[in-house]
Coordinates of C-alpha atoms in Angstrom, one line a residue:
X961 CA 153.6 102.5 113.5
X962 CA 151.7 102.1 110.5
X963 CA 148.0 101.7 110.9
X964 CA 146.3 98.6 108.8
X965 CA 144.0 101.1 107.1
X966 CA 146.6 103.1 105.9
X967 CA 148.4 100.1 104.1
X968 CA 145.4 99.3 102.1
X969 CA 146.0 100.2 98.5
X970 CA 143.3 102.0 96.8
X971 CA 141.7 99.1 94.4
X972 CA 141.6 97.1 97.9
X973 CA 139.5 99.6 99.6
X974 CA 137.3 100.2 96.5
X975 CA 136.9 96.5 96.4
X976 CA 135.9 96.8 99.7
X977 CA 133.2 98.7 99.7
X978 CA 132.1 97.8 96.5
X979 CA 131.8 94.6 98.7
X980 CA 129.7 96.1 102.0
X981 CA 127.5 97.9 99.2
X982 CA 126.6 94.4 97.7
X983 CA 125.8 93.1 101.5
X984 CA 123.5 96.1 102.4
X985 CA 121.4 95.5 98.8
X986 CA 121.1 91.6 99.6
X987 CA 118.1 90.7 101.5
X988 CA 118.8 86.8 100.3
X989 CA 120.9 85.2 103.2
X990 CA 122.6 82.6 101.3
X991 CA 123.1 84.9 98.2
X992 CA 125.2 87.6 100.8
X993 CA 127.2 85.0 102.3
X994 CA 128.2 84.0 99.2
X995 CA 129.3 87.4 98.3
X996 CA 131.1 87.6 101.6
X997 CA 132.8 84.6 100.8
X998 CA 134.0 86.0 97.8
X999 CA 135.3 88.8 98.5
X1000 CA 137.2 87.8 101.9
X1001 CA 139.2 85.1 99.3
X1002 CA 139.7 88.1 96.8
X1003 CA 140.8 90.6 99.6
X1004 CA 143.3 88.3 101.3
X1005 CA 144.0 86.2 99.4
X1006 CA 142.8 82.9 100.9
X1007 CA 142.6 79.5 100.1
X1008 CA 139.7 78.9 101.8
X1009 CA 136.4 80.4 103.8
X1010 CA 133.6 79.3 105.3
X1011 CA 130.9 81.1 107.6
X1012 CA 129.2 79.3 110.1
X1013 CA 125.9 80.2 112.0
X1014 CA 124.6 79.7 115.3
X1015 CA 121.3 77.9 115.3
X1016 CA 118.9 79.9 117.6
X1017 CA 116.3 77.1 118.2
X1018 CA 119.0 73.8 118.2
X1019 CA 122.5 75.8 119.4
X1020 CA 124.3 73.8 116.9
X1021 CA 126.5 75.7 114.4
X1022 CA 125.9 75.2 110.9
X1023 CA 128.1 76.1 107.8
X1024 CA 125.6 78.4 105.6
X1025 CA 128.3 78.9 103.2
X1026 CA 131.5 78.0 102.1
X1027 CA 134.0 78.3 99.1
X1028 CA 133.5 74.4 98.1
X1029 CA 129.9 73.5 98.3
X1030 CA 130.3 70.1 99.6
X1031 CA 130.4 72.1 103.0
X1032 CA 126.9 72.6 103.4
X1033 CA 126.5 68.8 105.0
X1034 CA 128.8 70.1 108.3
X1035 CA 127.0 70.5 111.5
X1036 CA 128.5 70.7 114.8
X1037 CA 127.4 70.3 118.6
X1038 CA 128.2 73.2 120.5
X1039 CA 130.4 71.1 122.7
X1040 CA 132.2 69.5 120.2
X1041 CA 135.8 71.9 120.1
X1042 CA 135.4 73.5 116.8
X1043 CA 137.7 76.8 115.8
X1044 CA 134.0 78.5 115.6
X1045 CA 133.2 77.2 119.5
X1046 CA 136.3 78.5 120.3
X1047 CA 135.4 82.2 118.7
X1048 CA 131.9 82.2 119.9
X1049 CA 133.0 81.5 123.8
X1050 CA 135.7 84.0 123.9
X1051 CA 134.0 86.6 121.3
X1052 CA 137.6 87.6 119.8
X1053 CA 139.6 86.9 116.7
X1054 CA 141.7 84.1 116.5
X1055 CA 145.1 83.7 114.2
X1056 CA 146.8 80.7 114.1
X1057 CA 150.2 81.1 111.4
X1058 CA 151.7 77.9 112.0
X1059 CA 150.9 74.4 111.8
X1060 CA 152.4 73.1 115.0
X1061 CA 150.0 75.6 116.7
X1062 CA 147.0 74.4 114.9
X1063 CA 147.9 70.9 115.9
X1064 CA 148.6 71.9 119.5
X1065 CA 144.8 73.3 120.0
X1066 CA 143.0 69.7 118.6
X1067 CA 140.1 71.7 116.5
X1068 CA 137.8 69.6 115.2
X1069 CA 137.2 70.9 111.4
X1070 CA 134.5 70.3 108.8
X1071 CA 135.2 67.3 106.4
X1072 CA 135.2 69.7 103.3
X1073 CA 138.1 71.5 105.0
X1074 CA 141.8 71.7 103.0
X1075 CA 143.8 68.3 104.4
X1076 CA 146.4 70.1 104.8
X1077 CA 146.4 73.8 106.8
X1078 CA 149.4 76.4 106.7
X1079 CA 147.3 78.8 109.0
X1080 CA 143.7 79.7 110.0
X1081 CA 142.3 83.1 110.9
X1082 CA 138.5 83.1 112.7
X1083 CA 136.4 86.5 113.1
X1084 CA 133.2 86.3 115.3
X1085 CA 130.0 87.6 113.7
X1086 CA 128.4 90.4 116.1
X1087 CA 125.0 91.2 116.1
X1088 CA 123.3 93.5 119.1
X1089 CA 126.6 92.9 120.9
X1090 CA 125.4 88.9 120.6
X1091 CA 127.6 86.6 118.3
X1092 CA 125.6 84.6 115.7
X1093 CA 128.2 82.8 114.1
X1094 CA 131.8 82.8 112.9
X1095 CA 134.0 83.5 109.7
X1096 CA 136.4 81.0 109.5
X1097 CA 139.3 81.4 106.7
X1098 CA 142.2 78.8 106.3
X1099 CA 145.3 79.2 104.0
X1100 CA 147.0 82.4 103.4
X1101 CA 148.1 81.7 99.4
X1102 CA 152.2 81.2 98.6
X1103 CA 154.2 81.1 101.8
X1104 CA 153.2 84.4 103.7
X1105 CA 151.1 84.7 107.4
X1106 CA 147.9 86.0 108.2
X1107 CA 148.5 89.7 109.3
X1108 CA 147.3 92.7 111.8
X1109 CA 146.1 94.0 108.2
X1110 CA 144.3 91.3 106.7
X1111 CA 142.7 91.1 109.9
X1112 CA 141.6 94.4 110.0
X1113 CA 140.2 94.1 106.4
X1114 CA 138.3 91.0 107.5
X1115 CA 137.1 92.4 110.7
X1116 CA 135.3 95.2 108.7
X1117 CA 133.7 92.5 106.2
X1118 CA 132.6 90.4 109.5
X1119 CA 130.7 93.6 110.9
X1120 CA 129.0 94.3 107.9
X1121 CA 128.0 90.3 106.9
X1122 CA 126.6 90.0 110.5
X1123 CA 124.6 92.9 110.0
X1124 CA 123.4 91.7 106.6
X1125 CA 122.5 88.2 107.7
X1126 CA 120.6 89.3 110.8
X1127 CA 118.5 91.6 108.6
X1128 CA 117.8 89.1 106.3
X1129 CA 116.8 86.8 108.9
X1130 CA 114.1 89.3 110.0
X1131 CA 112.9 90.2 106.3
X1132 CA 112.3 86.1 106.2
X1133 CA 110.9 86.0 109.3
X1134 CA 108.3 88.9 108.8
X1135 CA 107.3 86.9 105.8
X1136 CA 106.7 83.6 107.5
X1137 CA 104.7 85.9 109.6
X1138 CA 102.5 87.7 107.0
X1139 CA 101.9 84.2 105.2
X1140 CA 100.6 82.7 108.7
X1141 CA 98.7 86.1 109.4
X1142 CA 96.9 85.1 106.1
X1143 CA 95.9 81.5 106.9
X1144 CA 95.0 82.6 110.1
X1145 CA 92.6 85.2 108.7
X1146 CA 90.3 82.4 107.7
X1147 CA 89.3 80.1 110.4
X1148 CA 89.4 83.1 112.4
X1149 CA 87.0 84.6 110.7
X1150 CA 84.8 82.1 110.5
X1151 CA 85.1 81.3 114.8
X1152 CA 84.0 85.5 114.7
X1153 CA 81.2 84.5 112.4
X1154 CA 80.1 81.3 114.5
X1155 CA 80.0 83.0 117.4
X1156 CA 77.8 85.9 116.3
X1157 CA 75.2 83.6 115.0
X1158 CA 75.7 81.9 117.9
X1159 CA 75.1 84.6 120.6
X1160 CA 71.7 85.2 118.5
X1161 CA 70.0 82.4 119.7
X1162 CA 68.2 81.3 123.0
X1163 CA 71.1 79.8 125.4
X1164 CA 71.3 78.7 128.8
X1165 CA 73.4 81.0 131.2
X1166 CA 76.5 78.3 130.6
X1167 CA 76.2 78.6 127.2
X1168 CA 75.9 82.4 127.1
X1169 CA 79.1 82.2 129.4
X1170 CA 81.1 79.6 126.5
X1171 CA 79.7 82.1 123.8
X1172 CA 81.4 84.8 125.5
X1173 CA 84.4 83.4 126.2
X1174 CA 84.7 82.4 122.3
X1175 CA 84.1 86.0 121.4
X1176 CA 86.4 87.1 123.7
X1177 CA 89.2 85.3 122.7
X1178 CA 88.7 85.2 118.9
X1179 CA 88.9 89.4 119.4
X1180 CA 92.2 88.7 121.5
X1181 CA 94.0 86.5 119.0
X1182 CA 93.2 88.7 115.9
X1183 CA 94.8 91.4 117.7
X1184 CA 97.7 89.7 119.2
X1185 CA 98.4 88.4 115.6
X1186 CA 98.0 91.8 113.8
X1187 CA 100.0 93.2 116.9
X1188 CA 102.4 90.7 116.5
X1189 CA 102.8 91.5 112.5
X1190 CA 103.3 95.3 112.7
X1191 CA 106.0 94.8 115.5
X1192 CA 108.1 91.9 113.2
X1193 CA 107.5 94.5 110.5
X1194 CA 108.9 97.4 112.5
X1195 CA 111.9 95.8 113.8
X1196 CA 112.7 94.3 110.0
X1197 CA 112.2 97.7 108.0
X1198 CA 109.3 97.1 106.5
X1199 CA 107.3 99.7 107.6
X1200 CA 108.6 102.9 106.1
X1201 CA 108.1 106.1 108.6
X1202 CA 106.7 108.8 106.6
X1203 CA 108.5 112.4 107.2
X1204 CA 106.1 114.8 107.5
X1205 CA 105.0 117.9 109.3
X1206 CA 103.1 116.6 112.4
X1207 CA 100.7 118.9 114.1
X1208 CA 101.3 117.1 117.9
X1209 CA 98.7 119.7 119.0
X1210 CA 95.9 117.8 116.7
X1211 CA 97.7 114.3 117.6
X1212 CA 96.9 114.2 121.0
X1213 CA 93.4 115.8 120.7
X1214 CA 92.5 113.1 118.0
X1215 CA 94.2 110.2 120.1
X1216 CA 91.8 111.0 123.5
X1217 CA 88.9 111.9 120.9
X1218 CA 89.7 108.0 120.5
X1219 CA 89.5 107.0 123.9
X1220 CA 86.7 108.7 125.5
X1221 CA 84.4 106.0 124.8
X1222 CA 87.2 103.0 126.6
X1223 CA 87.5 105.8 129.5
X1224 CA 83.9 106.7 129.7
X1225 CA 82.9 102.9 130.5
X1226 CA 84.8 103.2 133.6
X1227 CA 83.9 106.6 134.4
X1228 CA 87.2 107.8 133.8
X1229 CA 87.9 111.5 132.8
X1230 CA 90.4 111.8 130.2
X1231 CA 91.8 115.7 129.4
X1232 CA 94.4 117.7 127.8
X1233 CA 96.9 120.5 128.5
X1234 CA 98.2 121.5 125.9
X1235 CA 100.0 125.4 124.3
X1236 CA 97.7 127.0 122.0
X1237 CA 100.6 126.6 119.5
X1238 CA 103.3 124.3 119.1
X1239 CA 106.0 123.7 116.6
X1240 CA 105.9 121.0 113.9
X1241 CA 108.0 118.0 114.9
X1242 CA 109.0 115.6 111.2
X1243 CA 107.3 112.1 111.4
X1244 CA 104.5 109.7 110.6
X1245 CA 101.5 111.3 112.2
X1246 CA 99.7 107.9 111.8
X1247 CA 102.0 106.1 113.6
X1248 CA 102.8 108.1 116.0
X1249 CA 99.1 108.4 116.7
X1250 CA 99.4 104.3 117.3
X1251 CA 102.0 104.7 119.5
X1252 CA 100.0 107.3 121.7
X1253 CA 96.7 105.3 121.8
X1254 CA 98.8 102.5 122.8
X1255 CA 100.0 104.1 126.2
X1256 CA 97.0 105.7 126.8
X1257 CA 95.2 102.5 126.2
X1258 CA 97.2 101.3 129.3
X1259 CA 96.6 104.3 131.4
X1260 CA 93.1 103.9 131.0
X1261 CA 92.7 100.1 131.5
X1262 CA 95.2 100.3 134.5
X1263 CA 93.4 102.9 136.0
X1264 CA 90.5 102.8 138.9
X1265 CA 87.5 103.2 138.3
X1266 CA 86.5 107.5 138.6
X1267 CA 90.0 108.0 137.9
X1268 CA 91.6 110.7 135.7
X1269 CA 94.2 110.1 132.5
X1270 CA 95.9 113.9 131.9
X1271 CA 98.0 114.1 128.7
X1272 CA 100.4 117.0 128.3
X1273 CA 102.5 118.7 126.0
X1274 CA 105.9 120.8 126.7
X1275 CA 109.4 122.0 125.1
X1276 CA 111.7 120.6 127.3
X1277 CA 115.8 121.8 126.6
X1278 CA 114.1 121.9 122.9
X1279 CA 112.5 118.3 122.6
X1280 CA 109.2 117.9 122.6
X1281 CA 107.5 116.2 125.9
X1282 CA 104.4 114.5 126.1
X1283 CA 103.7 112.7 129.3
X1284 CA 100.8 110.8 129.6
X1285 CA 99.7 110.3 133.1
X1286 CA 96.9 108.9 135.0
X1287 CA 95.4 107.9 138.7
X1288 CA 96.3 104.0 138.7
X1289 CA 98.1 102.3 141.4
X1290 CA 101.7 102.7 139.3
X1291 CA 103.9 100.3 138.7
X1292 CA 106.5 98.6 140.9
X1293 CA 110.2 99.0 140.6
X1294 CA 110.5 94.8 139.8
X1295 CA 108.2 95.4 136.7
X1296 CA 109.7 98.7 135.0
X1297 CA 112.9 96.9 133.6
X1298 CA 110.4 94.9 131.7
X1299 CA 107.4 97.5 130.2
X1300 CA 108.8 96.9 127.0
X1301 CA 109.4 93.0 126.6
X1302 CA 107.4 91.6 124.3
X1303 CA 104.3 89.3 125.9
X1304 CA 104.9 91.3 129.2
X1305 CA 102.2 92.1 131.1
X1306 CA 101.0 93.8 134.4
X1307 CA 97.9 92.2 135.8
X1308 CA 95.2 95.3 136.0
X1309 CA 93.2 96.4 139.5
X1310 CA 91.1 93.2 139.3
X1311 CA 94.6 90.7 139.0
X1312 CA 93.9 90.0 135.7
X1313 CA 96.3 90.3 133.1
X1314 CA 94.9 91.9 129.8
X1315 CA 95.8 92.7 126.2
X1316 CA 98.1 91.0 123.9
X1317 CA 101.8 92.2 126.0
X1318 CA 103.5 93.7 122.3
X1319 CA 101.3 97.2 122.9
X1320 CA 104.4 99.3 124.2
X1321 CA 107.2 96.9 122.0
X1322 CA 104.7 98.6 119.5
X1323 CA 105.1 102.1 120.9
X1324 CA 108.8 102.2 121.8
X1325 CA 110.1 100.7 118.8
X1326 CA 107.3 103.5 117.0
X1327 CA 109.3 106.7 119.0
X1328 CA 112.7 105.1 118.2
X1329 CA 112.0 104.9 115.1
X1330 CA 111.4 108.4 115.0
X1331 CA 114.6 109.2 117.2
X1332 CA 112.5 109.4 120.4
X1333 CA 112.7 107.5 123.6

């Protein structure tokens, strides 16, 4: 049997990836959806297309683009029985070639919809194995059926627009993000200042205890909101990881360098074992050196007071292993499935629970971005 790849003619497979190239260079969501759009009516020759997205605050799915513009209005519920509901719950493509069976499933369809259908095909858009939204597609032109190859041509399309639109979500959220960083900046600032001039003066021990509290927490939100902008910039690409030689020899020296005075306050000894030499690995020794202060940030603060933080460095089956380990309590088998969430955090020796919860969502997305885990 003939496989739908193999009955593609040539100008249909240039056409398509002519098409996935214009996705992956699109960082404007409703400027790739159009080109979607385009090209799925050019490739099968449709009537008509539409792709609709799920919501993630309200649920409700919303056409983001369509061949005829009046479309935009539609909205559904996520009960109501849309083709799109029907997508999302099962997560596979649906064909429907006649009009009986159309009729026969009651979809509810979007006002700018033809009157009339022939047939409708409907894709799921996967993201992270989650569906976002749907491509729906109605009409094949002249008299013919939507086919195993048209299917297949779409399918491809639906993979790479889900891809597109999920990165261009996170490009617009990391610069919602950076613009709120930058407001925030200010009054923060000035709470830092206030404070200062504050703790200057001649206070009673309630006030002294206020003052400190403001300081405190001023020091905790700037972090947590710088935190919180490397990590959205991370996971959205817009932090480029250098590739350089990286000495992890001088990486780990500079990082407890770093941290003596943190482990010193709690009379914590912080060493190395490390070869005399070690091969280069390629990366960003800057943030890599994050990444490292990060966890041994943790080892230190979850540690008990006299303990010891060892960090090591080995060739193991020709990776490079650096463990860092320390003299704490450990962690319990409920909490490990969760070290990386962002916001999560363990409550230290004293059952409070410190630090801004995106330090190791810092570091792991840091050593997966250099192929690490």
């Amino acid at each position: 049997m003939q496989q739908p790849i193999e009955k593609a003619t040539g100008n249909q497979l240039i056409r398509l990836l002519d098409i996935c190239n214009k996705l992956g260079s699109s960082e404007d969501l409703p400027a790739l959806l159009d080109i979607a759009i385009d090209g799925i009516i050019e490739l099968i020759d449709a009537e008509f297309a539409a792709i609709l997205l799920l919501d993630q605050i309200t649920g409700k799915l919303k056409v983001a683009a369509a061949s005829e513009l009046s479309s935009f209005v539609d909205e559904y519920e996520t009960h109501q029985k849309t083709l799109a509901k029907l997508i999302i719950e099962s997560k596979q493509p649906l064909i429907l070639n006649d009009t009986k069976a159309i009729e026969d499933a009651h979809i509810t369809l979007a006002s700018s919809w033809p009157k009339t259908l022939k047939n409708l095909l409907g894709i799921p858009l996967v993201s992270n194995s989650k569906v976002i939204g749907v491509l729906e597609i109605a009409n094949k032109s002249g008299r013919g059926d939507y086919s195993d190859h048209d299917l297949y041509l779409v399918q491809i399309l639906a993979v790479q627009t889900a891809l597109a639109a999920e990165n261009a979500r996170l490009f617009q959220q990391t610069d919602l993000i950076a613009d709120f960083m930058h407001e925030l900046k200010t009054p923060l600032m000035a709470l830092t200042a206030a404070s200062e001039l504050l703790a200057r003066e001649v206070l009673s021990q309630r006030q002294e205890e206020l003052v400190n509290m403001l300081q405190v927490e001023t020091m905790r939100l700037s972090k947590m909101a710088q935190d919180f902008l490397d990590l959205a910039r991370l996971e959205s690409g817009r932090i480029k990881i250098a590739r350089e030689p990286v000495d992890l020899i001088k990486l780990i020296n500079d990082v407890v360098q770093a941290q003596k005075p943190q482990a010193s306050a709690r009379n914590i000894k912080i060493s190395t074992e490390v070869p005399d030499e070690f091969p280069p690995i390629t990366g960003d020794f800057n943030r890599l050196k994050r990444a490292f202060l990060n966890l041994t940030n943790n080892a230190i603060k979850y540690n008990v007071e006299g303990g010891r933080v060892l960090l090591t460095l080995n060739i193991v089956e020709q990776e490079a292993v650096i463990t860092i380990s320390d003299t704490g309590p450990g962690i319990s088998e409920a909490d490990l499935p969760h070290l990386f969430d962002r916001f999560y955090r363990l409550p230290d020796n004293e059952g409070f629970t410190e630090g801004t919860g995106l330090g190791l969502s810092i570091a792991a997305r840091i050593l997966q971005e250099h192929g690490g885990r």
